[in-house]
mmCIF file of C-alpha atoms in Angstrom:
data_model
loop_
_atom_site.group_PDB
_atom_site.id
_atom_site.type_symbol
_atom_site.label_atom_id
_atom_site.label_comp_id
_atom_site.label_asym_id
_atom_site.label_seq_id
_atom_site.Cartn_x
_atom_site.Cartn_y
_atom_site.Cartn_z
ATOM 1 C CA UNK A 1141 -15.424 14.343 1.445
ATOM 2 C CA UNK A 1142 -17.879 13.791 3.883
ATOM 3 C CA UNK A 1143 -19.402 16.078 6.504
ATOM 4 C CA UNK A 1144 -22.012 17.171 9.262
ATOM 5 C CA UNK A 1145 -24.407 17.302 5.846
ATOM 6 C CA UNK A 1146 -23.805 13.838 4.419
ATOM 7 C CA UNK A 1147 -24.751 12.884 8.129
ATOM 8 C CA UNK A 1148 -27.956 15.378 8.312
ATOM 9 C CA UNK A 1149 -29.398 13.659 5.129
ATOM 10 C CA UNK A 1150 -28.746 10.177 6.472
ATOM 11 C CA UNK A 1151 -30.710 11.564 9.923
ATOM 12 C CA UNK A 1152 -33.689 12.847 7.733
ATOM 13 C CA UNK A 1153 -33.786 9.401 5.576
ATOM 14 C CA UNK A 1154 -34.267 7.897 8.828
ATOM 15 C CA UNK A 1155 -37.160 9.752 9.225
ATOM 16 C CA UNK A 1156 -38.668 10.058 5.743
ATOM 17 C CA UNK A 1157 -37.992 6.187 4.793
ATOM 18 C CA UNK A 1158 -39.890 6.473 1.719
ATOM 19 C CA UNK A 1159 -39.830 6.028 -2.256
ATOM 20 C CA UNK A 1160 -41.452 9.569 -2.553
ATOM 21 C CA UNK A 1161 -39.343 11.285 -0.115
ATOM 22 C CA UNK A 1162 -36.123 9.901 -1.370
ATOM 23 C CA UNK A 1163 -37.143 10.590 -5.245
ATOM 24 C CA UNK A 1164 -37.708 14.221 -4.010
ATOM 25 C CA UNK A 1165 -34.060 14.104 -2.495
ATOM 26 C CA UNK A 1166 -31.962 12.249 -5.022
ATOM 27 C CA UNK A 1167 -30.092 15.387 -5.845
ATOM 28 C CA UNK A 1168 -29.251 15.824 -2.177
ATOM 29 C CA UNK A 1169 -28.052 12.311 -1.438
ATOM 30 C CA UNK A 1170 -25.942 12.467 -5.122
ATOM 31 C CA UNK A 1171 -23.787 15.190 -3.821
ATOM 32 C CA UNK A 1172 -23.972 14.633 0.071
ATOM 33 C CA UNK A 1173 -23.567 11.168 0.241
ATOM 34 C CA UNK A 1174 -22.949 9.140 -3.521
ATOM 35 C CA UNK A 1175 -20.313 11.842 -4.537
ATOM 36 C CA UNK A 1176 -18.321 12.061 -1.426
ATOM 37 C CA UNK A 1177 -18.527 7.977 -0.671
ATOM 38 C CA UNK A 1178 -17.372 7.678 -4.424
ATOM 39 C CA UNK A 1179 -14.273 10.035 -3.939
ATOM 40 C CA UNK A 1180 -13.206 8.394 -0.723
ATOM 41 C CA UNK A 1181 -12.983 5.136 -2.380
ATOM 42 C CA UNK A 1182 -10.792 6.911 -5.032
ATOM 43 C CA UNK A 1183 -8.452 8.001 -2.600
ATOM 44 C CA UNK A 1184 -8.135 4.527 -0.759
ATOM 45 C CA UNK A 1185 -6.799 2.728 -4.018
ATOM 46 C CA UNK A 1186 -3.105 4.006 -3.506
ATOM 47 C CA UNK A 1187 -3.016 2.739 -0.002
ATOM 48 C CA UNK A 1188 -4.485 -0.066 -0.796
ATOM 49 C CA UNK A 1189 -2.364 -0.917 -3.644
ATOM 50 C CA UNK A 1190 0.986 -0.120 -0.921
ATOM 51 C CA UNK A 1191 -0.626 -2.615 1.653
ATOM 52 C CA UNK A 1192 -3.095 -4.932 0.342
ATOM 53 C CA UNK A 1193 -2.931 -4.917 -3.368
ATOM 54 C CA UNK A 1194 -5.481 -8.086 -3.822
ATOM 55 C CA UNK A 1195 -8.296 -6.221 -2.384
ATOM 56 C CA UNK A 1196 -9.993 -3.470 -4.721
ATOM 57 C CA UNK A 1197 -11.435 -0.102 -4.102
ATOM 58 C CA UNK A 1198 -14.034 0.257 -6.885
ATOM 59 C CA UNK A 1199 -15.268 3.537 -7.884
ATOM 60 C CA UNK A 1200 -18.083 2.732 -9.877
ATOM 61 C CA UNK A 1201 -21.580 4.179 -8.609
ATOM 62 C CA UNK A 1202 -22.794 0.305 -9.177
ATOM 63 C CA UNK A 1203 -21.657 -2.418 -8.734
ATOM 64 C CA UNK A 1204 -18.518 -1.259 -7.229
ATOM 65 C CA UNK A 1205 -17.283 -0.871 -3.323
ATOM 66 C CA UNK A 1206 -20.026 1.640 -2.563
ATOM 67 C CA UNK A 1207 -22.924 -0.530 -1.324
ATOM 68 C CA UNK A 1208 -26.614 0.256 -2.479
ATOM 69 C CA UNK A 1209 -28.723 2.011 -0.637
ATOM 70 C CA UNK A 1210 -31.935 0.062 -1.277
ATOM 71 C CA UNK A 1211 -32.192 -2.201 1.208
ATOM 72 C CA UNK A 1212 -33.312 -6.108 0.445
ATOM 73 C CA UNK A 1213 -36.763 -6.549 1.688
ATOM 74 C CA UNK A 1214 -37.518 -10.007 0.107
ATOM 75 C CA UNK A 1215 -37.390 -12.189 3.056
ATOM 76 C CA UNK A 1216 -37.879 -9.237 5.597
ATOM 77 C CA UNK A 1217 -40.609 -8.247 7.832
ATOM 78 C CA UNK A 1218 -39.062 -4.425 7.916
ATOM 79 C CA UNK A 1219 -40.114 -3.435 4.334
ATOM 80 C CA UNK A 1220 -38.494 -0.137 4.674
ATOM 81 C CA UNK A 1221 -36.779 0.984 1.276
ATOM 82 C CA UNK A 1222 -33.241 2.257 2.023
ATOM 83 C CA UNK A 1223 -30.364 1.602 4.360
ATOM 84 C CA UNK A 1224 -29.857 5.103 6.585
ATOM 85 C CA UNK A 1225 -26.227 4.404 6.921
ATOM 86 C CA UNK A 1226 -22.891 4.615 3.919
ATOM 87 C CA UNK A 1227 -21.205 1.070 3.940
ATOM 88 C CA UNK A 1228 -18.346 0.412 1.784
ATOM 89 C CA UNK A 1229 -16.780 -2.474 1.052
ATOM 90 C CA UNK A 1230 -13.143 -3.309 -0.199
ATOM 91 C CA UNK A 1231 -13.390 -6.714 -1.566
ATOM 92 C CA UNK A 1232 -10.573 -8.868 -2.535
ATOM 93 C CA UNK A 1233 -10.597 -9.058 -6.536
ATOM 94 C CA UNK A 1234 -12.247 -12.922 -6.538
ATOM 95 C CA UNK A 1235 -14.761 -11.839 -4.005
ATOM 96 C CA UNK A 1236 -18.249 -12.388 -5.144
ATOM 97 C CA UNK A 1237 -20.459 -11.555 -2.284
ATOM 98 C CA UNK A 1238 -20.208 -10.336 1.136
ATOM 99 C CA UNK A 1239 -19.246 -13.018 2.561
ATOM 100 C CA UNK A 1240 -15.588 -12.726 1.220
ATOM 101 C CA UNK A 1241 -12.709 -11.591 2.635
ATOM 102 C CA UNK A 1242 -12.905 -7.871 3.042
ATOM 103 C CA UNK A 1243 -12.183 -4.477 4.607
ATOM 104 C CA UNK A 1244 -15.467 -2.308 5.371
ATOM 105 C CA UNK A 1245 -16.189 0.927 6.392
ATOM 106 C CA UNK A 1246 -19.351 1.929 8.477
ATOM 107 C CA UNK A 1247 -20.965 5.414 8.590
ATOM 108 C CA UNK A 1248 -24.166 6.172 10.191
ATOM 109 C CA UNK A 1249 -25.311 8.892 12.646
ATOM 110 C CA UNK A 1250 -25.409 6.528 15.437
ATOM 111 C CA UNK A 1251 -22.158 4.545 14.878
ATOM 112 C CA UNK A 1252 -19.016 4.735 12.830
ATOM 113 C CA UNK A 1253 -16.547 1.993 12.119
ATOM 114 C CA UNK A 1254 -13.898 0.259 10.222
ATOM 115 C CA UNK A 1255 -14.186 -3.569 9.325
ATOM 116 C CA UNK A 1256 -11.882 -6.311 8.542
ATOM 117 C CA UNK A 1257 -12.781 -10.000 7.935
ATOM 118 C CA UNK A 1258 -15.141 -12.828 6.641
ATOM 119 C CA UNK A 1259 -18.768 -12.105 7.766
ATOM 120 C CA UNK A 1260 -20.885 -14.969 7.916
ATOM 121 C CA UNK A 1261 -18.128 -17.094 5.576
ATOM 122 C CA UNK A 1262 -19.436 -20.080 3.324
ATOM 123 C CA UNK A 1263 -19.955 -23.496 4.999
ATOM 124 C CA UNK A 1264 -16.497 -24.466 3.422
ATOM 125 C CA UNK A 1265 -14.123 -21.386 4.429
ATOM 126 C CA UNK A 1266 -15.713 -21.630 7.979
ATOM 127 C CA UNK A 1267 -14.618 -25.154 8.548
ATOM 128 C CA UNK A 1268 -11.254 -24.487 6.850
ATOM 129 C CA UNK A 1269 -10.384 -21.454 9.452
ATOM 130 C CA UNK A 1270 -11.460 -23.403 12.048
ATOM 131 C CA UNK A 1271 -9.181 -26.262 10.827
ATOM 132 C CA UNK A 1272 -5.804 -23.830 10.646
ATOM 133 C CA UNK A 1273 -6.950 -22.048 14.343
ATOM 134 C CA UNK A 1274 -7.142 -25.381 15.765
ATOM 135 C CA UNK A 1275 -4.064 -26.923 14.351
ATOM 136 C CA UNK A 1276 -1.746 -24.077 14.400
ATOM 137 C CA UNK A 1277 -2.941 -21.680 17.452
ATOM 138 C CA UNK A 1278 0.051 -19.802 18.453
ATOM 139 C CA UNK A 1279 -0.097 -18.303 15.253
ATOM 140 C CA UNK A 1280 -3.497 -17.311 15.453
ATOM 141 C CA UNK A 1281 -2.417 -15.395 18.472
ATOM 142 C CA UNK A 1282 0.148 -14.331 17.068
ATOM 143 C CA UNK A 1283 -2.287 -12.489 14.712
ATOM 144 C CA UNK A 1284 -5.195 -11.863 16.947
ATOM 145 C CA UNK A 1285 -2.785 -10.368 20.334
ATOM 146 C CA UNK A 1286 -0.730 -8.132 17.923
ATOM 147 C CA UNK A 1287 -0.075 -5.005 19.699
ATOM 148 C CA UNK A 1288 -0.781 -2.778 16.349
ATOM 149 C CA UNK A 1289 -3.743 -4.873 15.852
ATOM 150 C CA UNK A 1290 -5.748 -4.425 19.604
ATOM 151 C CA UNK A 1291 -4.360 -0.949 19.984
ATOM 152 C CA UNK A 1292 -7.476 0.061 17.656
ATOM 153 C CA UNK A 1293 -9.512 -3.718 16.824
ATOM 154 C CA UNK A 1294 -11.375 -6.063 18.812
ATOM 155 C CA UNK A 1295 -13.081 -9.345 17.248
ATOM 156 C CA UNK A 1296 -16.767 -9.346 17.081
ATOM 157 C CA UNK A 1297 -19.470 -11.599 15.484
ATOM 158 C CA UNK A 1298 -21.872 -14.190 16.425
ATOM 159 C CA UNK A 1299 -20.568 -17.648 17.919
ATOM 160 C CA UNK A 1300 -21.607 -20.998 18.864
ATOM 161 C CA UNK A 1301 -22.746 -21.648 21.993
ATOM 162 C CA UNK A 1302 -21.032 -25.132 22.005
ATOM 163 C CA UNK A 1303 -17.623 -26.412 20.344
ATOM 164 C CA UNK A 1304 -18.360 -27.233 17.006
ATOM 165 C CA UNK A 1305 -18.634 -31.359 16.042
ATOM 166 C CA UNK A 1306 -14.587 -32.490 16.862
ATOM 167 C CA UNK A 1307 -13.374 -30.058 18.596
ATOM 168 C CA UNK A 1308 -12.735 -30.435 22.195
ATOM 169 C CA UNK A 1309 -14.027 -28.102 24.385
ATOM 170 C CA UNK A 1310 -10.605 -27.647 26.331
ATOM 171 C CA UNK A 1311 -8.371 -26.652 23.352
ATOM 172 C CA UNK A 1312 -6.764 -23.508 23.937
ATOM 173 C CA UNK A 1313 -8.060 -21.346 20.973
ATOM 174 C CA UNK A 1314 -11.958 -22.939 21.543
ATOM 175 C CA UNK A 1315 -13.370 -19.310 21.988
ATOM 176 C CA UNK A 1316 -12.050 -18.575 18.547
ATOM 177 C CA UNK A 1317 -13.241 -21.679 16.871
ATOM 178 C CA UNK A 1318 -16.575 -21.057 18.240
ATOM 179 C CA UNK A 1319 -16.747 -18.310 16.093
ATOM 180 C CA UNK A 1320 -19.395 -18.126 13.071
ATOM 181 C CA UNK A 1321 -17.846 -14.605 11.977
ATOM 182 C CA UNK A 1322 -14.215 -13.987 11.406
ATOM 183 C CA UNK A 1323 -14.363 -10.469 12.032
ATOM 184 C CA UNK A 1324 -13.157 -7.093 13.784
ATOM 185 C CA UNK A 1325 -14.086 -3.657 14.208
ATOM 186 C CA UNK A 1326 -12.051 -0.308 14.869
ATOM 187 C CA UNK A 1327 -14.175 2.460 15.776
ATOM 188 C CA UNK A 1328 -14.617 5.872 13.976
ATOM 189 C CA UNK A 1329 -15.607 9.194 15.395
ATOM 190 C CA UNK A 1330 -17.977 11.794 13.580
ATOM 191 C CA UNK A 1331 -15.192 13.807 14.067
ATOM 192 C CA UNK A 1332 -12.930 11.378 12.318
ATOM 193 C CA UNK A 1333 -15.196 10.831 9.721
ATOM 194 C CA UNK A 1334 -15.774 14.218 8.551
ATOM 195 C CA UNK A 1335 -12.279 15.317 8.612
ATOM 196 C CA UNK A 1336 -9.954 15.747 5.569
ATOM 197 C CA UNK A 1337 -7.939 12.934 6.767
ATOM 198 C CA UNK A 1338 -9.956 10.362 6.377
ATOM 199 C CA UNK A 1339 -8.516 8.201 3.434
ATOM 200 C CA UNK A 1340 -5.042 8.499 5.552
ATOM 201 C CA UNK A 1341 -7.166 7.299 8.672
ATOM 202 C CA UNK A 1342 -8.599 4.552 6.931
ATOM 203 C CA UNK A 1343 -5.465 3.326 5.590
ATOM 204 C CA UNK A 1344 -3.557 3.477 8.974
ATOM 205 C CA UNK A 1345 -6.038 1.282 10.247
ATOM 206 C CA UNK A 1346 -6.897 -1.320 7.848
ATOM 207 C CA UNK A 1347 -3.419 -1.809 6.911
ATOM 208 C CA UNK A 1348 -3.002 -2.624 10.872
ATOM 209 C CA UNK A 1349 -5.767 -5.329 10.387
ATOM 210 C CA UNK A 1350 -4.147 -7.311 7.072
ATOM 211 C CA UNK A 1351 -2.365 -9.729 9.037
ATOM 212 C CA UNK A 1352 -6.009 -10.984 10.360
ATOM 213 C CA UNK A 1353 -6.856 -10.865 6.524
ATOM 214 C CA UNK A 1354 -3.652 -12.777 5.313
ATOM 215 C CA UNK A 1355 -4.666 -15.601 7.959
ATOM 216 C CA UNK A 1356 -8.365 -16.045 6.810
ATOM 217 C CA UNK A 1357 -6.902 -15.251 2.917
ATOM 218 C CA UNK A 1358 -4.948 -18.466 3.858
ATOM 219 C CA UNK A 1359 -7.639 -20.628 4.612
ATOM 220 C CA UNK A 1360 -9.636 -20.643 1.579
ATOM 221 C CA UNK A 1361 -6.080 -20.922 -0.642
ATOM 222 C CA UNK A 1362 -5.033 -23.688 0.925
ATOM 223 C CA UNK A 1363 -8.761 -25.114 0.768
ATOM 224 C CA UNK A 1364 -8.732 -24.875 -2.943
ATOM 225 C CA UNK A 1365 -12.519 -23.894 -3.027
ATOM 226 C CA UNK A 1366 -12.353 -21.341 -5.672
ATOM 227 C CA UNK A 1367 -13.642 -18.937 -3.315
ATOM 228 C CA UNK A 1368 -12.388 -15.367 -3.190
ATOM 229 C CA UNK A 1369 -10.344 -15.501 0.151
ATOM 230 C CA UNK A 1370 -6.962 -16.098 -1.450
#
């Protein structure tokens, strides 16, 4: 799938961050970086049918769980063109955005990593997994001190610097419901990345972070919001 090429091109995009550079190149990143992201994401839809059979691994080159390269410059003072890194995103089946529920994966020359969580969640979904931390805890640590979940994920994400409005500051889980994300990473070598393996990897991991996904899930079910963590 991937390798030391699909990585080279990303390196060189970095450095040629232009519309006439990458026009030039589209052949190159269709078969070192489109082609192999689109074949991985074929061969994580059996394991994630086995272990988390709401969330979809989408094939299509649009539109699907291979996210665009062209980066969104609207509102951005960096008015580079494209992203220099291959995310992918296994949304649950309502997801609409990326701030569902989802599992990610990260490649870039200067980082590799799995994802599992809500990133940035809607106003609603945040107060609502706030709500179920706060009122059931031991459960949450049930889920977040899991053995076969910290053997490979730590939580990560931007929090509040205070408790939010009615929430004491002493309750036992307040780190947690300080939390704006609802999300964890599991780190991936280049190594790892570019070995045969990788779908196998991928599915060893994120099927270790699912219980942290059937928690936030929860939330928005519960909520009846309509929105796609259910």
């Amino acid at each position: 799938m991937f390798s030391q090429a699909t990585f080279d091109f990303l390196d060189e995009l970095a450095a040629n961050n232009e519309r006439s550079w990458f026009a030039a190149n589209r052949e190159r990143y269709e078969s070192l970086v489109r082609t192999p992201a689109l074949a991985f994401i074929t061969a994580m839809e059996p394991g994630l049918r086995r272990f988390a059979p709401h969330f979809r691994a989408d094939p299509r080159p649009t539109c699907g769980s291979l996210m665009r390269i062209h980066r969104d410059t609207r509102f951005s003072r960096d008015k580079r063109p494209y992203k220099t890194n291959i995310g992918i995103q296994f949304r649950h089946e309502l997801g609409k955005d990326v701030h569902a529920a989802a599992f990610y994966v990260h490649l870039a020359s200067d980082g590799c990593f799995f994802g599992a969580g809500c990133w940035h969640p809607h106003p609603v979904v945040l107060a609502d997994i706030r709500a179920r931390i706060a009122d059931q805890p031991q459960r949450w640590f049930a889920v977040r001190d899991d053995p076969r979940f910290t053997a490979h994920w730590a939580l990560a994400g931007d929090s509040l610097s205070r408790p939010p409005r009615g929430y004491a500051p002493d309750h036992p889980a307040i780190d947690d419901i300080r939390r704006k994300d609802f999300i964890a990473l599991a780190p991936l070598s280049l190594a790892e990345a570019t070995a045969d393996g990788l779908a196998d990897l991928a599915a060893q991991r994120l099927a270790a972070a699912m219980p942290l996904l059937d928690f936030l899930c929860e939330q928005a079910d519960d909520a009846g919001n309509g929105n796609p963590n259910a």
